[in-house]
PDB file of C-alpha atoms in Angstrom:
ATOM      1  CA  UNK A 257      -3.284   4.665 -20.900  1.00  0.00           C
ATOM      2  CA  UNK A 258      -1.299   7.611 -19.673  1.00  0.00           C
ATOM      3  CA  UNK A 259      -1.189   8.550 -16.064  1.00  0.00           C
ATOM      4  CA  UNK A 260      -4.132  10.610 -14.621  1.00  0.00           C
ATOM      5  CA  UNK A 261      -2.737  14.063 -14.080  1.00  0.00           C
ATOM      6  CA  UNK A 262       0.858  13.260 -13.292  1.00  0.00           C
ATOM      7  CA  UNK A 263       2.761  15.746 -11.290  1.00  0.00           C
ATOM      8  CA  UNK A 264       6.352  15.562 -10.157  1.00  0.00           C
ATOM      9  CA  UNK A 265       9.454  13.478 -10.873  1.00  0.00           C
ATOM     10  CA  UNK A 266      13.107  14.485 -10.514  1.00  0.00           C
ATOM     11  CA  UNK A 267      12.370  17.753 -12.216  1.00  0.00           C
ATOM     12  CA  UNK A 268      10.113  18.637  -9.401  1.00  0.00           C
ATOM     13  CA  UNK A 269      12.573  18.269  -6.566  1.00  0.00           C
ATOM     14  CA  UNK A 270      12.894  14.458  -6.359  1.00  0.00           C
ATOM     15  CA  UNK A 271      16.383  13.140  -6.420  1.00  0.00           C
ATOM     16  CA  UNK A 272      17.595   9.760  -7.881  1.00  0.00           C
ATOM     17  CA  UNK A 273      16.203   6.574  -6.237  1.00  0.00           C
ATOM     18  CA  UNK A 274      17.669   3.066  -6.175  1.00  0.00           C
ATOM     19  CA  UNK A 275      14.863   1.383  -4.230  1.00  0.00           C
ATOM     20  CA  UNK A 276      11.197   0.876  -4.849  1.00  0.00           C
ATOM     21  CA  UNK A 277       9.029   0.260  -1.738  1.00  0.00           C
ATOM     22  CA  UNK A 278       5.799  -1.410  -3.047  1.00  0.00           C
ATOM     23  CA  UNK A 279       2.516  -1.609  -1.182  1.00  0.00           C
ATOM     24  CA  UNK A 280       0.619  -4.769  -1.861  1.00  0.00           C
ATOM     25  CA  UNK A 281      -3.193  -4.553  -1.228  1.00  0.00           C
ATOM     26  CA  UNK A 282      -4.838  -2.193  -3.698  1.00  0.00           C
ATOM     27  CA  UNK A 283      -1.485  -1.733  -5.516  1.00  0.00           C
ATOM     28  CA  UNK A 284      -0.487  -5.152  -6.806  1.00  0.00           C
ATOM     29  CA  UNK A 285      -3.741  -7.028  -6.108  1.00  0.00           C
ATOM     30  CA  UNK A 286      -7.353  -5.861  -6.219  1.00  0.00           C
ATOM     31  CA  UNK A 287      -8.331  -6.300  -2.606  1.00  0.00           C
ATOM     32  CA  UNK A 288      -9.281  -2.851  -1.297  1.00  0.00           C
ATOM     33  CA  UNK A 289     -13.000  -3.296  -1.462  1.00  0.00           C
ATOM     34  CA  UNK A 290     -12.817  -6.771  -0.046  1.00  0.00           C
ATOM     35  CA  UNK A 291     -11.011  -5.368   2.905  1.00  0.00           C
ATOM     36  CA  UNK A 292     -13.656  -2.709   3.272  1.00  0.00           C
ATOM     37  CA  UNK A 293     -16.321  -5.417   3.190  1.00  0.00           C
ATOM     38  CA  UNK A 294     -14.555  -7.460   5.829  1.00  0.00           C
ATOM     39  CA  UNK A 295     -14.331  -4.417   8.101  1.00  0.00           C
ATOM     40  CA  UNK A 296     -18.004  -3.669   7.586  1.00  0.00           C
ATOM     41  CA  UNK A 297     -18.882  -7.185   8.575  1.00  0.00           C
ATOM     42  CA  UNK A 298     -16.579  -7.000  11.595  1.00  0.00           C
ATOM     43  CA  UNK A 299     -18.270  -3.781  12.813  1.00  0.00           C
ATOM     44  CA  UNK A 300     -21.654  -5.322  12.107  1.00  0.00           C
ATOM     45  CA  UNK A 301     -21.005  -8.173  14.587  1.00  0.00           C
ATOM     46  CA  UNK A 302     -21.016  -5.549  17.278  1.00  0.00           C
ATOM     47  CA  UNK A 303     -23.831  -3.398  15.897  1.00  0.00           C
ATOM     48  CA  UNK A 304     -21.507  -0.606  15.032  1.00  0.00           C
ATOM     49  CA  UNK A 305     -22.585   1.414  11.971  1.00  0.00           C
ATOM     50  CA  UNK A 306     -19.861   3.165   9.970  1.00  0.00           C
ATOM     51  CA  UNK A 307     -20.661   4.574   6.553  1.00  0.00           C
ATOM     52  CA  UNK A 308     -19.248   2.619   3.659  1.00  0.00           C
ATOM     53  CA  UNK A 309     -17.373   5.513   2.199  1.00  0.00           C
ATOM     54  CA  UNK A 310     -15.513   6.131   5.516  1.00  0.00           C
ATOM     55  CA  UNK A 311     -14.613   2.474   5.703  1.00  0.00           C
ATOM     56  CA  UNK A 312     -13.215   2.507   2.188  1.00  0.00           C
ATOM     57  CA  UNK A 313     -11.218   5.660   2.795  1.00  0.00           C
ATOM     58  CA  UNK A 314      -9.623   4.085   5.857  1.00  0.00           C
ATOM     59  CA  UNK A 315      -8.377   0.980   4.017  1.00  0.00           C
ATOM     60  CA  UNK A 316      -4.597   1.166   3.725  1.00  0.00           C
ATOM     61  CA  UNK A 317      -4.323   2.339   7.321  1.00  0.00           C
ATOM     62  CA  UNK A 318      -3.249  -0.436   9.614  1.00  0.00           C
ATOM     63  CA  UNK A 319      -5.784  -2.178  11.743  1.00  0.00           C
ATOM     64  CA  UNK A 320      -4.147  -0.942  14.917  1.00  0.00           C
ATOM     65  CA  UNK A 321      -5.107   2.567  13.874  1.00  0.00           C
ATOM     66  CA  UNK A 322      -8.217   1.997  11.781  1.00  0.00           C
ATOM     67  CA  UNK A 323     -10.736   1.102  14.534  1.00  0.00           C
ATOM     68  CA  UNK A 324     -10.105   4.276  16.539  1.00  0.00           C
ATOM     69  CA  UNK A 325     -10.038   6.310  13.348  1.00  0.00           C
ATOM     70  CA  UNK A 326     -13.473   5.157  12.250  1.00  0.00           C
ATOM     71  CA  UNK A 327     -15.099   5.079  15.703  1.00  0.00           C
ATOM     72  CA  UNK A 328     -13.620   6.547  18.891  1.00  0.00           C
ATOM     73  CA  UNK A 329     -11.121   5.821  21.606  1.00  0.00           C
ATOM     74  CA  UNK A 330     -13.737   4.076  23.801  1.00  0.00           C
ATOM     75  CA  UNK A 331     -14.574   1.572  21.059  1.00  0.00           C
ATOM     76  CA  UNK A 332     -10.923   0.915  20.406  1.00  0.00           C
ATOM     77  CA  UNK A 333     -10.353   0.298  24.103  1.00  0.00           C
ATOM     78  CA  UNK A 334     -13.301  -1.975  24.600  1.00  0.00           C
ATOM     79  CA  UNK A 335     -13.523  -3.786  21.291  1.00  0.00           C
ATOM     80  CA  UNK A 336     -10.427  -3.022  19.203  1.00  0.00           C
ATOM     81  CA  UNK A 337      -8.795  -6.449  19.411  1.00  0.00           C
ATOM     82  CA  UNK A 338     -12.078  -8.332  18.893  1.00  0.00           C
ATOM     83  CA  UNK A 339     -12.928  -6.148  15.884  1.00  0.00           C
ATOM     84  CA  UNK A 340      -9.454  -6.846  14.375  1.00  0.00           C
ATOM     85  CA  UNK A 341      -9.855 -10.543  15.066  1.00  0.00           C
ATOM     86  CA  UNK A 342     -13.251 -10.591  13.414  1.00  0.00           C
ATOM     87  CA  UNK A 343     -11.960  -8.596  10.425  1.00  0.00           C
ATOM     88  CA  UNK A 344      -9.268 -11.230   9.945  1.00  0.00           C
ATOM     89  CA  UNK A 345     -11.826 -14.035  10.047  1.00  0.00           C
ATOM     90  CA  UNK A 346     -14.084 -12.251   7.562  1.00  0.00           C
ATOM     91  CA  UNK A 347     -11.249 -11.413   5.158  1.00  0.00           C
ATOM     92  CA  UNK A 348      -9.949 -14.881   5.210  1.00  0.00           C
ATOM     93  CA  UNK A 349     -13.396 -15.984   3.783  1.00  0.00           C
ATOM     94  CA  UNK A 350     -12.994 -13.391   1.005  1.00  0.00           C
ATOM     95  CA  UNK A 351      -9.358 -13.789   0.043  1.00  0.00           C
ATOM     96  CA  UNK A 352     -10.101 -16.327  -2.727  1.00  0.00           C
ATOM     97  CA  UNK A 353     -11.973 -13.440  -4.495  1.00  0.00           C
ATOM     98  CA  UNK A 354      -8.844 -11.321  -4.780  1.00  0.00           C
ATOM     99  CA  UNK A 355      -7.375 -10.946  -8.235  1.00  0.00           C
ATOM    100  CA  UNK A 356      -3.939  -9.595  -9.282  1.00  0.00           C
ATOM    101  CA  UNK A 357      -3.918  -6.318 -11.260  1.00  0.00           C
ATOM    102  CA  UNK A 358      -3.121  -6.794 -14.910  1.00  0.00           C
ATOM    103  CA  UNK A 359       0.611  -6.299 -15.563  1.00  0.00           C
ATOM    104  CA  UNK A 360       1.520  -6.259 -11.883  1.00  0.00           C
ATOM    105  CA  UNK A 361       3.913  -9.160 -12.003  1.00  0.00           C
ATOM    106  CA  UNK A 362       5.487  -7.974 -15.264  1.00  0.00           C
ATOM    107  CA  UNK A 363       5.926  -4.441 -13.668  1.00  0.00           C
ATOM    108  CA  UNK A 364       7.892  -5.899 -10.722  1.00  0.00           C
ATOM    109  CA  UNK A 365      10.045  -8.024 -13.051  1.00  0.00           C
ATOM    110  CA  UNK A 366      10.683  -4.939 -15.258  1.00  0.00           C
ATOM    111  CA  UNK A 367      11.809  -2.974 -12.147  1.00  0.00           C
ATOM    112  CA  UNK A 368      14.237  -5.715 -11.217  1.00  0.00           C
ATOM    113  CA  UNK A 369      15.578  -5.950 -14.750  1.00  0.00           C
ATOM    114  CA  UNK A 370      16.218  -2.167 -14.669  1.00  0.00           C
ATOM    115  CA  UNK A 371      18.434  -2.667 -11.662  1.00  0.00           C
ATOM    116  CA  UNK A 372      16.139  -1.371  -8.912  1.00  0.00           C
ATOM    117  CA  UNK A 373      16.031  -2.878  -5.472  1.00  0.00           C
ATOM    118  CA  UNK A 374      12.503  -3.805  -4.877  1.00  0.00           C
ATOM    119  CA  UNK A 375      10.854  -4.396  -1.518  1.00  0.00           C
ATOM    120  CA  UNK A 376       7.277  -5.113  -0.369  1.00  0.00           C
ATOM    121  CA  UNK A 377       6.397  -2.663   2.349  1.00  0.00           C
ATOM    122  CA  UNK A 378       3.123  -3.917   3.593  1.00  0.00           C
ATOM    123  CA  UNK A 379       1.744  -3.574   7.155  1.00  0.00           C
ATOM    124  CA  UNK A 380      -0.855  -6.294   6.420  1.00  0.00           C
ATOM    125  CA  UNK A 381      -0.931  -9.865   7.743  1.00  0.00           C
ATOM    126  CA  UNK A 382       1.845 -12.102   6.369  1.00  0.00           C
ATOM    127  CA  UNK A 383      -0.508 -14.783   5.258  1.00  0.00           C
ATOM    128  CA  UNK A 384      -2.347 -12.373   3.029  1.00  0.00           C
ATOM    129  CA  UNK A 385       0.768 -11.024   1.521  1.00  0.00           C
ATOM    130  CA  UNK A 386       1.832 -14.640   0.883  1.00  0.00           C
ATOM    131  CA  UNK A 387      -1.514 -15.222  -0.850  1.00  0.00           C
ATOM    132  CA  UNK A 388      -0.932 -12.158  -3.026  1.00  0.00           C
ATOM    133  CA  UNK A 389       2.393 -13.331  -4.094  1.00  0.00           C
ATOM    134  CA  UNK A 390       1.000 -16.699  -5.044  1.00  0.00           C
ATOM    135  CA  UNK A 391      -1.608 -14.981  -7.184  1.00  0.00           C
ATOM    136  CA  UNK A 392       1.116 -12.933  -8.816  1.00  0.00           C
ATOM    137  CA  UNK A 393       3.222 -16.007  -9.333  1.00  0.00           C
ATOM    138  CA  UNK A 394       6.187 -14.150  -7.700  1.00  0.00           C
ATOM    139  CA  UNK A 395       8.548 -15.724  -5.313  1.00  0.00           C
ATOM    140  CA  UNK A 396       9.337 -13.934  -1.987  1.00  0.00           C
ATOM    141  CA  UNK A 397      13.000 -14.385  -2.828  1.00  0.00           C
ATOM    142  CA  UNK A 398      12.632 -11.950  -5.754  1.00  0.00           C
ATOM    143  CA  UNK A 399      12.313  -9.101  -3.232  1.00  0.00           C
ATOM    144  CA  UNK A 400      15.103  -7.530  -1.172  1.00  0.00           C
ATOM    145  CA  UNK A 401      12.651  -7.368   1.759  1.00  0.00           C
ATOM    146  CA  UNK A 402       9.057  -8.242   2.586  1.00  0.00           C
ATOM    147  CA  UNK A 403       7.411  -6.771   5.637  1.00  0.00           C
ATOM    148  CA  UNK A 404       4.187  -7.483   7.487  1.00  0.00           C
ATOM    149  CA  UNK A 405       2.236  -6.246  10.486  1.00  0.00           C
ATOM    150  CA  UNK A 406       4.712  -8.013  12.783  1.00  0.00           C
ATOM    151  CA  UNK A 407       7.602  -5.877  11.674  1.00  0.00           C
ATOM    152  CA  UNK A 408       6.677  -2.508  13.150  1.00  0.00           C
ATOM    153  CA  UNK A 409       4.960  -1.389  16.372  1.00  0.00           C
ATOM    154  CA  UNK A 410       2.874   1.135  14.373  1.00  0.00           C
ATOM    155  CA  UNK A 411       1.366   0.827  10.912  1.00  0.00           C
ATOM    156  CA  UNK A 412       0.721   3.296   8.173  1.00  0.00           C
ATOM    157  CA  UNK A 413       0.450   6.241   8.109  1.00  0.00           C
ATOM    158  CA  UNK A 414       3.319   5.861  10.625  1.00  0.00           C
ATOM    159  CA  UNK A 415       6.512   5.445   8.471  1.00  0.00           C
ATOM    160  CA  UNK A 416       7.915   2.637  10.601  1.00  0.00           C
ATOM    161  CA  UNK A 417       7.132  -0.218   8.214  1.00  0.00           C
ATOM    162  CA  UNK A 418       8.676   1.758   5.263  1.00  0.00           C
ATOM    163  CA  UNK A 419      11.815   2.382   7.213  1.00  0.00           C
ATOM    164  CA  UNK A 420      12.051  -1.292   8.112  1.00  0.00           C
ATOM    165  CA  UNK A 421      11.573  -2.338   4.528  1.00  0.00           C
ATOM    166  CA  UNK A 422      14.289   0.160   3.331  1.00  0.00           C
ATOM    167  CA  UNK A 423      16.744  -0.866   6.000  1.00  0.00           C
ATOM    168  CA  UNK A 424      16.307  -4.548   5.325  1.00  0.00           C
ATOM    169  CA  UNK A 425      16.527  -4.103   1.633  1.00  0.00           C
ATOM    170  CA  UNK A 426      19.902  -2.384   1.855  1.00  0.00           C
ATOM    171  CA  UNK A 427      18.724   0.406  -0.284  1.00  0.00           C
ATOM    172  CA  UNK A 428      19.640   4.008   0.198  1.00  0.00           C
ATOM    173  CA  UNK A 429      17.088   6.207  -1.616  1.00  0.00           C
ATOM    174  CA  UNK A 430      13.632   4.979  -1.979  1.00  0.00           C
ATOM    175  CA  UNK A 431      10.416   5.819  -3.774  1.00  0.00           C
ATOM    176  CA  UNK A 432       7.176   4.568  -2.196  1.00  0.00           C
ATOM    177  CA  UNK A 433       4.450   3.264  -4.402  1.00  0.00           C
ATOM    178  CA  UNK A 434       0.917   2.804  -2.994  1.00  0.00           C
ATOM    179  CA  UNK A 435      -2.745   3.249  -3.657  1.00  0.00           C
ATOM    180  CA  UNK A 436      -3.874   5.187  -0.561  1.00  0.00           C
ATOM    181  CA  UNK A 437      -3.348   8.639   1.113  1.00  0.00           C
ATOM    182  CA  UNK A 438      -1.886   6.683   4.078  1.00  0.00           C
ATOM    183  CA  UNK A 439       0.927   5.443   1.818  1.00  0.00           C
ATOM    184  CA  UNK A 440       1.627   9.017   0.793  1.00  0.00           C
ATOM    185  CA  UNK A 441       1.510  10.322   4.362  1.00  0.00           C
ATOM    186  CA  UNK A 442       3.902   7.550   5.526  1.00  0.00           C
ATOM    187  CA  UNK A 443       6.276   8.311   2.662  1.00  0.00           C
ATOM    188  CA  UNK A 444       6.315  12.030   3.527  1.00  0.00           C
ATOM    189  CA  UNK A 445       6.986  11.278   7.146  1.00  0.00           C
ATOM    190  CA  UNK A 446      10.315   9.594   6.028  1.00  0.00           C
ATOM    191  CA  UNK A 447      11.073  12.236   3.410  1.00  0.00           C
ATOM    192  CA  UNK A 448      10.588   9.764   0.558  1.00  0.00           C
ATOM    193  CA  UNK A 449       8.749  10.653  -2.701  1.00  0.00           C
ATOM    194  CA  UNK A 450       5.490   8.651  -3.310  1.00  0.00           C
ATOM    195  CA  UNK A 451       3.892   7.609  -6.583  1.00  0.00           C
ATOM    196  CA  UNK A 452       0.119   7.158  -6.109  1.00  0.00           C
ATOM    197  CA  UNK A 453      -1.797   4.353  -8.009  1.00  0.00           C
ATOM    198  CA  UNK A 454      -5.504   4.973  -8.458  1.00  0.00           C
ATOM    199  CA  UNK A 455      -6.464   1.296  -8.180  1.00  0.00           C
ATOM    200  CA  UNK A 456      -7.368   1.624  -4.434  1.00  0.00           C
ATOM    201  CA  UNK A 457     -10.179   4.018  -5.295  1.00  0.00           C
ATOM    202  CA  UNK A 458      -8.648   7.297  -4.215  1.00  0.00           C
ATOM    203  CA  UNK A 459      -8.763  10.022  -6.827  1.00  0.00           C
ATOM    204  CA  UNK A 460      -5.698  11.608  -8.399  1.00  0.00           C
ATOM    205  CA  UNK A 461      -6.421  14.887  -6.652  1.00  0.00           C
ATOM    206  CA  UNK A 462      -6.680  13.141  -3.186  1.00  0.00           C
ATOM    207  CA  UNK A 463      -3.433  11.346  -3.794  1.00  0.00           C
ATOM    208  CA  UNK A 464      -1.623  14.544  -4.932  1.00  0.00           C
ATOM    209  CA  UNK A 465      -3.016  16.500  -1.996  1.00  0.00           C
ATOM    210  CA  UNK A 466      -1.669  13.854   0.320  1.00  0.00           C
ATOM    211  CA  UNK A 467       1.825  14.350  -1.183  1.00  0.00           C
ATOM    212  CA  UNK A 468       2.187  12.061  -4.157  1.00  0.00           C
ATOM    213  CA  UNK A 469       4.601  13.500  -6.695  1.00  0.00           C
ATOM    214  CA  UNK A 470       3.011  11.435  -9.508  1.00  0.00           C
ATOM    215  CA  UNK A 471      -0.233   9.571  -9.939  1.00  0.00           C
ATOM    216  CA  UNK A 472      -0.714   6.720 -12.327  1.00  0.00           C
ATOM    217  CA  UNK A 473      -3.823   4.762 -13.180  1.00  0.00           C
ATOM    218  CA  UNK A 474      -2.322   1.312 -12.699  1.00  0.00           C
ATOM    219  CA  UNK A 475       0.830  -0.435 -11.565  1.00  0.00           C
ATOM    220  CA  UNK A 476       1.859  -1.388 -15.126  1.00  0.00           C
ATOM    221  CA  UNK A 477       2.679   2.242 -15.756  1.00  0.00           C
ATOM    222  CA  UNK A 478       5.328   2.329 -13.056  1.00  0.00           C
ATOM    223  CA  UNK A 479       8.348   1.109 -14.956  1.00  0.00           C
ATOM    224  CA  UNK A 480       7.984   3.708 -17.647  1.00  0.00           C
ATOM    225  CA  UNK A 481       7.662   6.542 -14.963  1.00  0.00           C
ATOM    226  CA  UNK A 482      10.828   5.405 -13.230  1.00  0.00           C
ATOM    227  CA  UNK A 483      12.658   5.065 -16.467  1.00  0.00           C
ATOM    228  CA  UNK A 484      11.779   8.599 -17.253  1.00  0.00           C
ATOM    229  CA  UNK A 485      13.100   9.663 -13.875  1.00  0.00           C
ATOM    230  CA  UNK A 486      16.360   7.863 -14.550  1.00  0.00           C
ATOM    231  CA  UNK A 487      16.606   9.637 -17.929  1.00  0.00           C
ATOM    232  CA  UNK A 488      16.302  13.020 -16.214  1.00  0.00           C
ATOM    233  CA  UNK A 489      18.983  12.024 -13.759  1.00  0.00           C
TER     234      UNK A 489
END
């Protein structure tokens, strides 16, 4: 299937890239809605009601920012850490229901075969990234860098985790690939192009409005997009 309303590429002001910074949840594995469920259950333990659509739209933002974003500063100050701890417990119960996206592992291998430096730029918990890699049957050693929540003081949409992944990978010019508007905002903050993937539930219009230069329906389309970029270069 062709990408849903693609826009951008080198012909639209994007220079050559040598490094691909991949998000994990919602991009390589189908976990976005399970994260939303875990957050809903966490809020429910404290009788906090947040509409489902708002919870879903916040997934991809780091937990250090999500609680305040969905509630207010008072809830963050009083309950933030407990809500995050409860989310972690709830998601751990759901993690066995996560599935890899079709073609995700092959897409990563194709990028490596094409000579790209590939890094996982996740601000999630390391144990959940490890679980995703196991599902994908990919070794951590295949990646030039793998980040987690412990690697930056602030999570997406702050660009810190992306900058850390790029620095550790040894790459010079990166493209960010993610499924949420938070990935796009983080990429824009470090002046990197972003390719949006619709598998996190955001529409093509939302991803483009957040700054994505291209939008694809699934991760298996990514190698062809980047090959086209290289051809233009």
